[in-house]
Tab-separated table of C-alpha atoms in Angstrom:
chain	number	residue	atom	x	y	z
A	1	MET	CA	-28.381	-93.698	-20.957
A	2	THR	CA	-30.221	-96.665	-19.389
A	3	GLU	CA	-32.577	-96.159	-16.444
A	4	ASP	CA	-29.968	-97.736	-14.271
A	5	GLU	CA	-27.353	-95.271	-15.428
A	6	ALA	CA	-29.753	-92.379	-14.971
A	7	ARG	CA	-30.503	-93.467	-11.422
A	8	ARG	CA	-26.804	-93.664	-10.614
A	9	SER	CA	-26.217	-90.317	-12.250
A	10	ILE	CA	-28.863	-88.618	-10.085
A	11	GLY	CA	-27.571	-90.500	-7.094
A	12	ALA	CA	-24.083	-89.234	-7.834
A	13	ARG	CA	-25.287	-85.663	-7.901
A	14	ARG	CA	-26.918	-86.085	-4.519
A	15	ASN	CA	-24.197	-88.119	-2.896
A	16	PRO	CA	-20.905	-86.305	-2.318
A	17	LYS	CA	-19.139	-89.629	-1.763
A	18	SER	CA	-19.603	-90.492	-5.420
A	19	ALA	CA	-16.966	-87.990	-6.492
A	20	GLU	CA	-14.517	-89.687	-4.143
A	21	ALA	CA	-15.527	-93.117	-5.491
A	22	ILE	CA	-14.910	-91.928	-9.055
A	23	LEU	CA	-11.517	-90.509	-8.083
A	24	GLU	CA	-10.616	-93.796	-6.426
A	25	ALA	CA	-11.686	-95.721	-9.500
A	26	ALA	CA	-9.702	-93.324	-11.688
A	27	GLU	CA	-6.630	-93.866	-9.525
A	28	SER	CA	-6.962	-97.658	-9.824
A	29	VAL	CA	-7.389	-97.499	-13.601
A	30	LEU	CA	-4.327	-95.279	-13.837
A	31	MET	CA	-2.209	-97.563	-11.674
A	32	GLU	CA	-3.268	-100.701	-13.558
A	33	GLU	CA	-3.510	-99.446	-17.129
A	34	GLY	CA	-1.046	-96.553	-17.146
A	35	HIS	CA	-1.945	-93.181	-18.570
A	36	ARG	CA	-2.140	-94.551	-22.101
A	37	GLY	CA	-4.913	-96.923	-21.058
A	38	PHE	CA	-6.682	-94.266	-19.022
A	39	SER	CA	-10.088	-93.202	-20.342
A	40	ILE	CA	-13.383	-91.854	-19.012
A	41	GLU	CA	-15.000	-95.102	-20.241
A	42	ALA	CA	-12.627	-97.250	-18.183
A	43	VAL	CA	-13.183	-95.106	-15.092
A	44	ALA	CA	-16.971	-95.216	-15.555
A	45	ARG	CA	-16.867	-99.020	-15.804
A	46	ARG	CA	-14.684	-99.332	-12.720
A	47	ALA	CA	-16.734	-96.856	-10.646
A	48	ARG	CA	-20.018	-98.314	-11.941
A	49	ALA	CA	-20.984	-94.759	-12.756
A	50	GLY	CA	-22.489	-93.284	-15.899
A	51	LYS	CA	-20.169	-91.370	-18.193
A	52	PRO	CA	-22.494	-88.315	-17.964
A	53	THR	CA	-21.927	-88.252	-14.194
A	54	ILE	CA	-18.191	-88.115	-14.708
A	55	TYR	CA	-18.421	-85.538	-17.456
A	56	ARG	CA	-20.644	-83.330	-15.316
A	57	TRP	CA	-17.852	-82.945	-12.768
A	58	TRP	CA	-14.804	-83.285	-15.003
A	59	PRO	CA	-15.140	-81.723	-18.459
A	60	SER	CA	-12.208	-83.702	-19.866
A	61	LYS	CA	-9.966	-86.687	-19.275
A	62	ALA	CA	-7.171	-84.241	-18.424
A	63	ALA	CA	-9.300	-82.558	-15.748
A	64	LEU	CA	-9.983	-85.946	-14.126
A	65	LEU	CA	-6.303	-86.933	-14.402
A	66	LEU	CA	-5.336	-83.648	-12.736
A	67	ASP	CA	-7.650	-84.361	-9.813
A	68	VAL	CA	-6.202	-87.852	-9.397
A	69	TYR	CA	-2.755	-86.280	-9.543
A	70	GLN	CA	-3.673	-83.699	-6.894
A	71	ARG	CA	-5.163	-86.414	-4.716
A	72	GLN	CA	-1.848	-88.291	-4.775
A	73	LYS	CA	-0.004	-85.093	-4.078
A	74	ARG	CA	-1.901	-84.147	-0.932
A	75	ASP	CA	1.009	-85.307	1.232
A	76	VAL	CA	3.245	-82.666	-0.318
A	77	VAL	CA	2.232	-79.929	2.087
A	78	TYR	CA	3.605	-76.409	2.147
A	79	PRO	CA	6.219	-76.072	4.889
A	80	ASP	CA	5.865	-73.258	7.416
A	81	THR	CA	9.204	-73.119	9.217
A	82	GLY	CA	9.302	-69.391	9.919
A	83	SER	CA	12.102	-68.913	7.339
A	84	VAL	CA	11.172	-68.277	3.718
A	85	GLU	CA	14.444	-69.839	2.560
A	86	GLU	CA	13.734	-73.096	4.417
A	87	ASP	CA	10.128	-73.066	3.229
A	88	ILE	CA	11.102	-72.750	-0.449
A	89	VAL	CA	13.974	-75.265	-0.260
A	90	ARG	CA	11.880	-77.861	1.592
A	91	PHE	CA	8.879	-77.380	-0.678
A	92	LEU	CA	10.982	-77.864	-3.811
A	93	LYS	CA	12.834	-80.873	-2.418
A	94	ARG	CA	9.588	-82.558	-1.357
A	95	LEU	CA	7.996	-81.918	-4.723
A	96	LEU	CA	10.969	-83.215	-6.734
A	97	SER	CA	11.261	-86.382	-4.602
A	98	HIS	CA	7.505	-86.956	-4.702
A	99	TRP	CA	7.640	-86.803	-8.501
A	100	ARG	CA	10.684	-89.067	-8.568
A	101	ASP	CA	9.532	-91.675	-6.042
A	102	THR	CA	5.813	-92.045	-6.841
A	103	PRO	CA	3.805	-92.416	-10.073
A	104	SER	CA	2.875	-88.727	-9.705
A	105	GLY	CA	5.832	-87.524	-11.735
A	106	SER	CA	4.930	-89.655	-14.696
A	107	ILE	CA	1.236	-88.705	-14.433
A	108	PHE	CA	2.020	-85.000	-14.374
A	109	ARG	CA	4.467	-85.331	-17.283
A	110	SER	CA	1.757	-86.990	-19.338
A	111	ILE	CA	-0.763	-84.264	-18.459
A	112	ILE	CA	1.680	-81.545	-19.528
A	113	ALA	CA	2.412	-83.473	-22.732
A	114	GLU	CA	-1.273	-83.903	-23.545
A	115	ALA	CA	-1.910	-80.203	-22.925
A	116	GLN	CA	0.455	-79.378	-25.811
A	117	SER	CA	-1.905	-80.818	-28.426
A	118	ASP	CA	-5.321	-80.955	-26.724
A	119	GLU	CA	-7.232	-77.736	-26.059
A	120	LYS	CA	-9.281	-79.085	-23.122
A	121	ALA	CA	-6.178	-80.493	-21.457
A	122	ALA	CA	-4.446	-77.138	-21.991
A	123	GLU	CA	-7.306	-75.321	-20.243
A	124	ALA	CA	-7.305	-77.779	-17.360
A	125	LEU	CA	-3.534	-77.490	-16.946
A	126	ALA	CA	-3.554	-73.676	-17.127
A	127	GLY	CA	-6.275	-73.533	-14.461
A	128	TYR	CA	-4.414	-75.992	-12.265
A	129	ALA	CA	-1.146	-74.050	-12.627
A	130	ARG	CA	-2.919	-70.792	-11.746
A	131	ASP	CA	-4.356	-72.377	-8.629
A	132	ARG	CA	-0.974	-73.773	-7.585
A	133	ARG	CA	0.682	-70.376	-7.969
A	134	VAL	CA	-1.841	-68.978	-5.485
A	135	GLN	CA	-1.067	-71.826	-3.044
A	136	THR	CA	2.706	-71.551	-3.481
A	137	GLY	CA	2.481	-67.767	-3.204
A	138	GLY	CA	1.040	-68.325	0.271
A	139	MET	CA	4.560	-69.155	1.520
A	140	ILE	CA	5.754	-65.767	0.262
A	141	ALA	CA	2.720	-63.909	1.631
A	142	ARG	CA	3.352	-65.435	5.074
A	143	ALA	CA	6.965	-64.219	4.901
A	144	GLN	CA	5.663	-60.744	4.046
A	145	ARG	CA	3.415	-60.781	7.123
A	146	ARG	CA	6.490	-61.704	9.205
A	147	GLY	CA	8.334	-58.761	7.666
A	148	GLU	CA	10.922	-61.086	6.095
A	149	VAL	CA	9.949	-60.280	2.487
A	150	GLY	CA	9.309	-56.749	1.234
A	151	SER	CA	5.727	-55.652	0.621
A	152	GLU	CA	6.604	-54.536	-2.936
A	153	VAL	CA	7.113	-58.193	-3.946
A	154	ASP	CA	4.232	-59.938	-5.770
A	155	PRO	CA	3.970	-63.441	-4.237
A	156	LEU	CA	2.496	-64.798	-7.494
A	157	VAL	CA	5.581	-63.767	-9.482
A	158	VAL	CA	7.843	-65.602	-7.040
A	159	ALA	CA	5.488	-68.601	-7.034
A	160	ASP	CA	5.630	-68.615	-10.840
A	161	LEU	CA	9.438	-68.907	-10.743
A	162	ILE	CA	9.331	-71.623	-8.079
A	163	SER	CA	6.836	-73.724	-10.079
A	164	ALA	CA	8.719	-73.110	-13.310
A	165	TYR	CA	11.933	-74.394	-11.725
A	166	ALA	CA	10.160	-77.566	-10.561
A	167	TRP	CA	8.403	-78.168	-13.898
A	168	SER	CA	11.537	-77.757	-15.975
A	169	HIS	CA	13.335	-80.241	-13.722
A	170	LEU	CA	10.507	-82.738	-14.135
A	171	LEU	CA	10.375	-82.294	-17.911
A	172	THR	CA	14.117	-82.723	-18.437
A	173	GLY	CA	14.573	-85.632	-16.001
A	174	ARG	CA	16.451	-83.682	-13.337
A	175	LEU	CA	14.627	-84.821	-10.203
A	176	ASP	CA	17.864	-85.833	-8.482
A	177	GLU	CA	19.128	-82.326	-7.764
A	178	THR	CA	21.277	-82.100	-4.638
A	179	ASP	CA	20.166	-80.069	-1.638
A	180	GLU	CA	22.887	-77.571	-2.491
A	181	ALA	CA	21.617	-77.118	-6.051
A	182	VAL	CA	18.036	-76.533	-4.924
A	183	ARG	CA	19.245	-74.094	-2.271
A	184	ALA	CA	21.393	-72.227	-4.800
A	185	ALA	CA	18.329	-71.685	-7.001
A	186	ALA	CA	16.246	-70.589	-4.016
A	187	ARG	CA	18.958	-68.134	-2.970
A	188	VAL	CA	18.910	-66.452	-6.385
A	189	MET	CA	15.234	-65.646	-5.784
A	190	LEU	CA	15.822	-64.762	-2.139
A	191	CYS	CA	18.968	-62.658	-2.345
A	192	GLY	CA	19.164	-61.665	-6.009
A	193	ILE	CA	22.370	-61.614	-7.996
A	194	VAL	CA	23.105	-57.923	-8.536
A	195	LYS	CA	25.785	-56.413	-6.296
A	196	THR	CA	24.654	-53.795	-3.823
A	197	GLY	CA	25.346	-50.317	-5.110
A	198	SER	CA	25.313	-51.266	-8.785
A	199	GLN	CA	22.747	-49.433	-10.911
A	200	SER	CA	20.050	-52.078	-11.267
A	201	SER	CA	19.753	-52.711	-7.557
A	202	ALA	CA	19.921	-49.079	-6.471
A	203	GLU	CA	16.136	-48.756	-6.226
A	204	THR	CA	15.460	-51.671	-3.926
A	205	LEU	CA	18.634	-52.152	-1.924
A	206	PRO	CA	20.226	-49.532	0.335
B	1	MET	CA	20.663	-99.496	-49.091
B	2	THR	CA	20.741	-99.217	-52.915
B	3	GLU	CA	23.975	-98.199	-54.671
B	4	ASP	CA	22.356	-94.878	-55.346
B	5	GLU	CA	21.610	-94.368	-51.663
B	6	ALA	CA	25.122	-95.438	-50.717
B	7	ARG	CA	26.620	-92.953	-53.141
B	8	ARG	CA	24.483	-90.158	-51.743
B	9	SER	CA	25.315	-91.222	-48.221
B	10	ILE	CA	29.061	-91.041	-48.869
B	11	GLY	CA	28.541	-87.790	-50.752
B	12	ALA	CA	26.729	-86.391	-47.768
B	13	ARG	CA	29.565	-87.318	-45.454
B	14	ARG	CA	32.025	-85.490	-47.696
B	15	ASN	CA	29.882	-82.496	-48.464
B	16	PRO	CA	29.100	-80.206	-45.526
B	17	LYS	CA	26.300	-78.567	-47.494
B	18	SER	CA	24.288	-81.770	-47.294
B	19	ALA	CA	23.519	-81.218	-43.637
B	20	GLU	CA	22.126	-77.812	-44.519
B	21	ALA	CA	20.082	-79.338	-47.365
B	22	ILE	CA	18.624	-81.918	-44.983
B	23	LEU	CA	17.753	-79.219	-42.447
B	24	GLU	CA	16.067	-77.189	-45.193
B	25	ALA	CA	14.108	-80.242	-46.315
B	26	ALA	CA	13.147	-80.954	-42.719
B	27	GLU	CA	11.930	-77.389	-42.298
B	28	SER	CA	9.782	-77.658	-45.456
B	29	VAL	CA	8.281	-80.972	-44.370
B	30	LEU	CA	7.485	-79.478	-40.975
B	31	MET	CA	5.852	-76.386	-42.469
B	32	GLU	CA	3.776	-78.391	-44.946
B	33	GLU	CA	2.892	-81.482	-42.936
B	34	GLY	CA	2.975	-80.208	-39.365
B	35	HIS	CA	4.832	-82.054	-36.636
B	36	ARG	CA	2.399	-84.965	-36.752
B	37	GLY	CA	3.345	-85.601	-40.378
B	38	PHE	CA	7.032	-85.110	-39.712
B	39	SER	CA	9.207	-88.214	-40.124
B	40	ILE	CA	12.769	-89.105	-41.073
B	41	GLU	CA	11.308	-90.899	-44.139
B	42	ALA	CA	9.548	-87.758	-45.336
B	43	VAL	CA	12.675	-85.658	-44.831
B	44	ALA	CA	14.837	-88.232	-46.659
B	45	ARG	CA	12.419	-88.190	-49.621
B	46	ARG	CA	12.364	-84.410	-49.729
B	47	ALA	CA	16.148	-84.027	-49.389
B	48	ARG	CA	16.785	-86.918	-51.806
B	49	ALA	CA	19.070	-88.305	-49.139
B	50	GLY	CA	19.375	-91.810	-47.742
B	51	LYS	CA	17.858	-92.421	-44.318
B	52	PRO	CA	21.260	-93.725	-43.059
B	53	THR	CA	22.797	-90.329	-43.886
B	54	ILE	CA	20.205	-88.590	-41.770
B	55	TYR	CA	20.489	-91.078	-38.940
B	56	ARG	CA	24.268	-90.721	-38.923
B	57	TRP	CA	23.941	-87.044	-37.998
B	58	TRP	CA	20.675	-87.080	-36.081
B	59	PRO	CA	20.094	-90.154	-33.905
B	60	SER	CA	16.348	-89.480	-33.610
B	61	LYS	CA	13.459	-87.570	-35.100
B	62	ALA	CA	13.505	-85.358	-31.991
B	63	ALA	CA	17.188	-84.494	-32.527
B	64	LEU	CA	16.441	-83.433	-36.123
B	65	LEU	CA	13.364	-81.457	-34.997
B	66	LEU	CA	15.493	-79.692	-32.377
B	67	ASP	CA	18.006	-78.646	-35.032
B	68	VAL	CA	15.237	-77.296	-37.255
B	69	TYR	CA	13.876	-75.479	-34.238
B	70	GLN	CA	17.282	-73.992	-33.425
B	71	ARG	CA	17.733	-72.948	-37.038
B	72	GLN	CA	14.466	-70.982	-36.897
B	73	LYS	CA	15.496	-69.485	-33.596
B	74	ARG	CA	18.818	-68.080	-34.753
B	75	ASP	CA	17.344	-64.567	-34.930
B	76	VAL	CA	16.693	-64.645	-31.209
B	77	VAL	CA	20.144	-63.410	-30.235
B	78	TYR	CA	21.336	-62.734	-26.713
B	79	PRO	CA	21.216	-58.987	-25.998
B	80	ASP	CA	24.338	-57.288	-24.684
B	81	THR	CA	23.163	-53.882	-23.471
B	82	GLY	CA	25.635	-53.424	-20.615
B	83	SER	CA	22.840	-53.924	-18.039
B	84	VAL	CA	22.023	-57.428	-16.854
B	85	GLU	CA	18.419	-56.377	-16.132
B	86	GLU	CA	17.885	-55.137	-19.691
B	87	ASP	CA	19.636	-58.210	-21.092
B	88	ILE	CA	17.365	-60.635	-19.211
B	89	VAL	CA	14.152	-58.686	-19.881
B	90	ARG	CA	14.901	-58.286	-23.601
B	91	PHE	CA	15.974	-61.897	-23.997
B	92	LEU	CA	12.793	-63.205	-22.357
B	93	LYS	CA	10.539	-60.845	-24.317
B	94	ARG	CA	12.171	-61.806	-27.616
B	95	LEU	CA	11.899	-65.491	-26.850
B	96	LEU	CA	8.230	-65.324	-25.803
B	97	SER	CA	7.258	-63.285	-28.895
B	98	HIS	CA	9.283	-65.529	-31.180
B	99	TRP	CA	7.404	-68.540	-29.806
B	100	ARG	CA	4.075	-66.703	-30.119
B	101	ASP	CA	4.574	-65.217	-33.594
B	102	THR	CA	6.348	-68.026	-35.473
B	103	PRO	CA	5.813	-71.788	-35.766
B	104	SER	CA	8.757	-72.207	-33.356
B	105	GLY	CA	6.549	-72.177	-30.286
B	106	SER	CA	4.409	-75.021	-31.544
B	107	ILE	CA	7.473	-77.001	-32.685
B	108	PHE	CA	9.158	-76.675	-29.320
B	109	ARG	CA	5.951	-77.587	-27.463
B	110	SER	CA	5.704	-80.758	-29.521
B	111	ILE	CA	9.346	-81.638	-28.830
B	112	ILE	CA	8.833	-81.211	-25.079
B	113	ALA	CA	5.639	-83.291	-25.277
B	114	GLU	CA	7.359	-86.082	-27.210
B	115	ALA	CA	10.232	-86.115	-24.720
B	116	GLN	CA	7.776	-87.115	-21.972
B	117	SER	CA	7.147	-90.544	-23.502
B	118	ASP	CA	10.107	-91.153	-25.842
B	119	GLU	CA	13.541	-91.873	-24.385
B	120	LYS	CA	15.520	-90.623	-27.399
B	121	ALA	CA	13.542	-87.418	-27.524
B	122	ALA	CA	14.121	-86.987	-23.779
B	123	GLU	CA	17.883	-87.315	-24.264
B	124	ALA	CA	17.885	-84.860	-27.159
B	125	LEU	CA	15.823	-82.345	-25.178
B	126	ALA	CA	17.975	-82.680	-22.037
B	127	GLY	CA	21.124	-82.105	-24.106
B	128	TYR	CA	19.596	-79.129	-25.860
B	129	ALA	CA	18.445	-77.602	-22.552
B	130	ARG	CA	21.926	-78.077	-21.065
B	131	ASP	CA	23.472	-76.302	-24.036
B	132	ARG	CA	20.992	-73.422	-23.810
B	133	ARG	CA	21.731	-72.936	-20.114
B	134	VAL	CA	25.399	-72.455	-21.010
B	135	GLN	CA	24.446	-69.892	-23.688
B	136	THR	CA	21.968	-68.049	-21.463
B	137	GLY	CA	24.462	-68.137	-18.601
B	138	GLY	CA	26.774	-66.122	-20.862
B	139	MET	CA	24.658	-63.028	-20.166
B	140	ILE	CA	25.247	-63.503	-16.442
B	141	ALA	CA	28.967	-64.251	-16.861
B	142	ARG	CA	29.373	-61.012	-18.862
B	143	ALA	CA	27.682	-59.098	-16.029
B	144	GLN	CA	30.107	-60.726	-13.600
B	145	ARG	CA	33.052	-59.528	-15.703
B	146	ARG	CA	31.575	-56.003	-15.588
B	147	GLY	CA	31.362	-56.304	-11.793
B	148	GLU	CA	27.559	-55.985	-11.892
B	149	VAL	CA	26.878	-59.503	-10.617
B	150	GLY	CA	28.710	-61.065	-7.666
B	151	SER	CA	31.358	-63.698	-8.366
B	152	GLU	CA	29.676	-66.120	-5.919
B	153	VAL	CA	26.712	-66.473	-8.315
B	154	ASP	CA	26.629	-69.550	-10.583
B	155	PRO	CA	25.519	-68.302	-14.031
B	156	LEU	CA	24.052	-71.739	-14.849
B	157	VAL	CA	21.689	-71.604	-11.858
B	158	VAL	CA	20.375	-68.220	-12.986
B	159	ALA	CA	20.128	-69.451	-16.575
B	160	ASP	CA	18.144	-72.448	-15.344
B	161	LEU	CA	15.584	-70.142	-13.714
B	162	ILE	CA	15.390	-67.908	-16.807
B	163	SER	CA	14.768	-70.898	-19.117
B	164	ALA	CA	12.315	-72.451	-16.677
B	165	TYR	CA	10.290	-69.228	-16.623
B	166	ALA	CA	10.156	-69.162	-20.429
B	167	TRP	CA	9.275	-72.877	-20.755
B	168	SER	CA	6.466	-72.741	-18.233
B	169	HIS	CA	4.985	-69.758	-20.042
B	170	LEU	CA	5.134	-71.631	-23.344
B	171	LEU	CA	3.610	-74.789	-21.874
B	172	THR	CA	0.690	-73.002	-20.212
B	173	GLY	CA	-0.089	-70.628	-23.081
B	174	ARG	CA	1.158	-67.459	-21.405
B	175	LEU	CA	3.228	-65.923	-24.207
B	176	ASP	CA	1.412	-62.589	-23.961
B	177	GLU	CA	3.001	-61.446	-20.713
B	178	THR	CA	3.299	-57.662	-20.443
B	179	ASP	CA	6.692	-55.967	-20.278
B	180	GLU	CA	5.971	-55.200	-16.633
B	181	ALA	CA	5.278	-58.841	-15.786
B	182	VAL	CA	8.495	-60.043	-17.438
B	183	ARG	CA	10.454	-57.291	-15.687
B	184	ALA	CA	8.910	-58.182	-12.317
B	185	ALA	CA	10.103	-61.790	-12.721
B	186	ALA	CA	13.562	-60.615	-13.790
B	187	ARG	CA	13.767	-58.315	-10.785
B	188	VAL	CA	13.092	-61.193	-8.379
B	189	MET	CA	16.222	-62.884	-9.749
B	190	LEU	CA	18.186	-59.627	-9.868
B	191	CYS	CA	17.276	-58.066	-6.533
B	192	GLY	CA	15.915	-60.972	-4.496
B	193	ILE	CA	12.895	-60.712	-2.257
B	194	VAL	CA	14.310	-60.892	1.275
B	195	LYS	CA	14.589	-57.584	3.122
B	196	THR	CA	18.083	-56.374	3.919
B	197	GLY	CA	19.006	-57.168	7.489
B	198	SER	CA	16.612	-60.092	7.847
B	199	GLN	CA	18.223	-63.379	8.769
B	200	SER	CA	18.232	-65.139	5.402
B	201	SER	CA	19.947	-62.315	3.578
B	202	ALA	CA	22.479	-61.477	6.271
B	203	GLU	CA	25.204	-63.607	4.719
B	204	THR	CA	25.225	-62.059	1.283
B	205	LEU	CA	23.995	-58.514	1.798
B	206	PRO	CA	25.751	-55.912	3.950
């Protein structure tokens, strides 16, 4: 590390805006070079930051990519309509169209792909997915507080199914699902499929 | 193509055992070289078959990999216990342990990864996933014939959620789920989460 780099590195630690500058640089590199041309080196050059600065905050290329991805995804907010069905349907529709209509879909696909052969990327993705399940589970927890969803339900299990549905649509190029198709999937989770009175549902339904 | 290759190619077209021999060769190459060393060339050498023969039956490396994968997965049969809950729970548990305990998990991860940047692999994967949804939906259709699951349910939508759950567990290294965790996810799809009498469930539950 040169003195200049060291100075910037210490500056970065002290200046919270540096993280934002690095994320902006990372976003530009990604847009211009694509994810194949994306590297910590290229981001460091663009941000005029030292590689150690970047590595201190992001342990891997995948971790940095995930933060850029999340930054682009901040417009995909969790709906809060007062109906858990509307919340789930709107959330899924927004997410699928965001992936389809912005570079986000292709970025996230490449992160998932990289995580299948790179241990650090796998860790970053698993941590990200865990965090998203907590966020998505918030929609279910709110519905529980309203009394719409039973207290025996684990919001994280429902969130896991919701995310899984979205991921599998992204990974198999099915981002064009109709409103009806998304709603049909949501209704399986909301209403179940077993007829009232049949054995399996006897414990939870009257 | 040499005369020798042409002869083998025609022989292959006439002899249904050749496809099996190619799949066996492909499996050996995969076991010995890993999926990074896997290529149509290597399989052709091992099977003593012409590359055109292989390409006639499998349009891409991913399509051949998927058939090898399916061949290894033939022991993961669909349960038929008479209870849709047991069927789904057992199917998911078998699939997750098969992926965890055999090379199948790593093969399928690499196919999904390749499909994110290779158009032919994407097509092969999408076709495979479509076919599996039909197979998995069979468990739900059987439950409908028994009267356990309502006729308004689309078995393919439920199958989509079941597959999505399995895929996302494979892709984020969560193949060690407990029986209870798998059952909790199955019960969301079976029983739903919305309380009886609340607005969203009023249409389908008494």
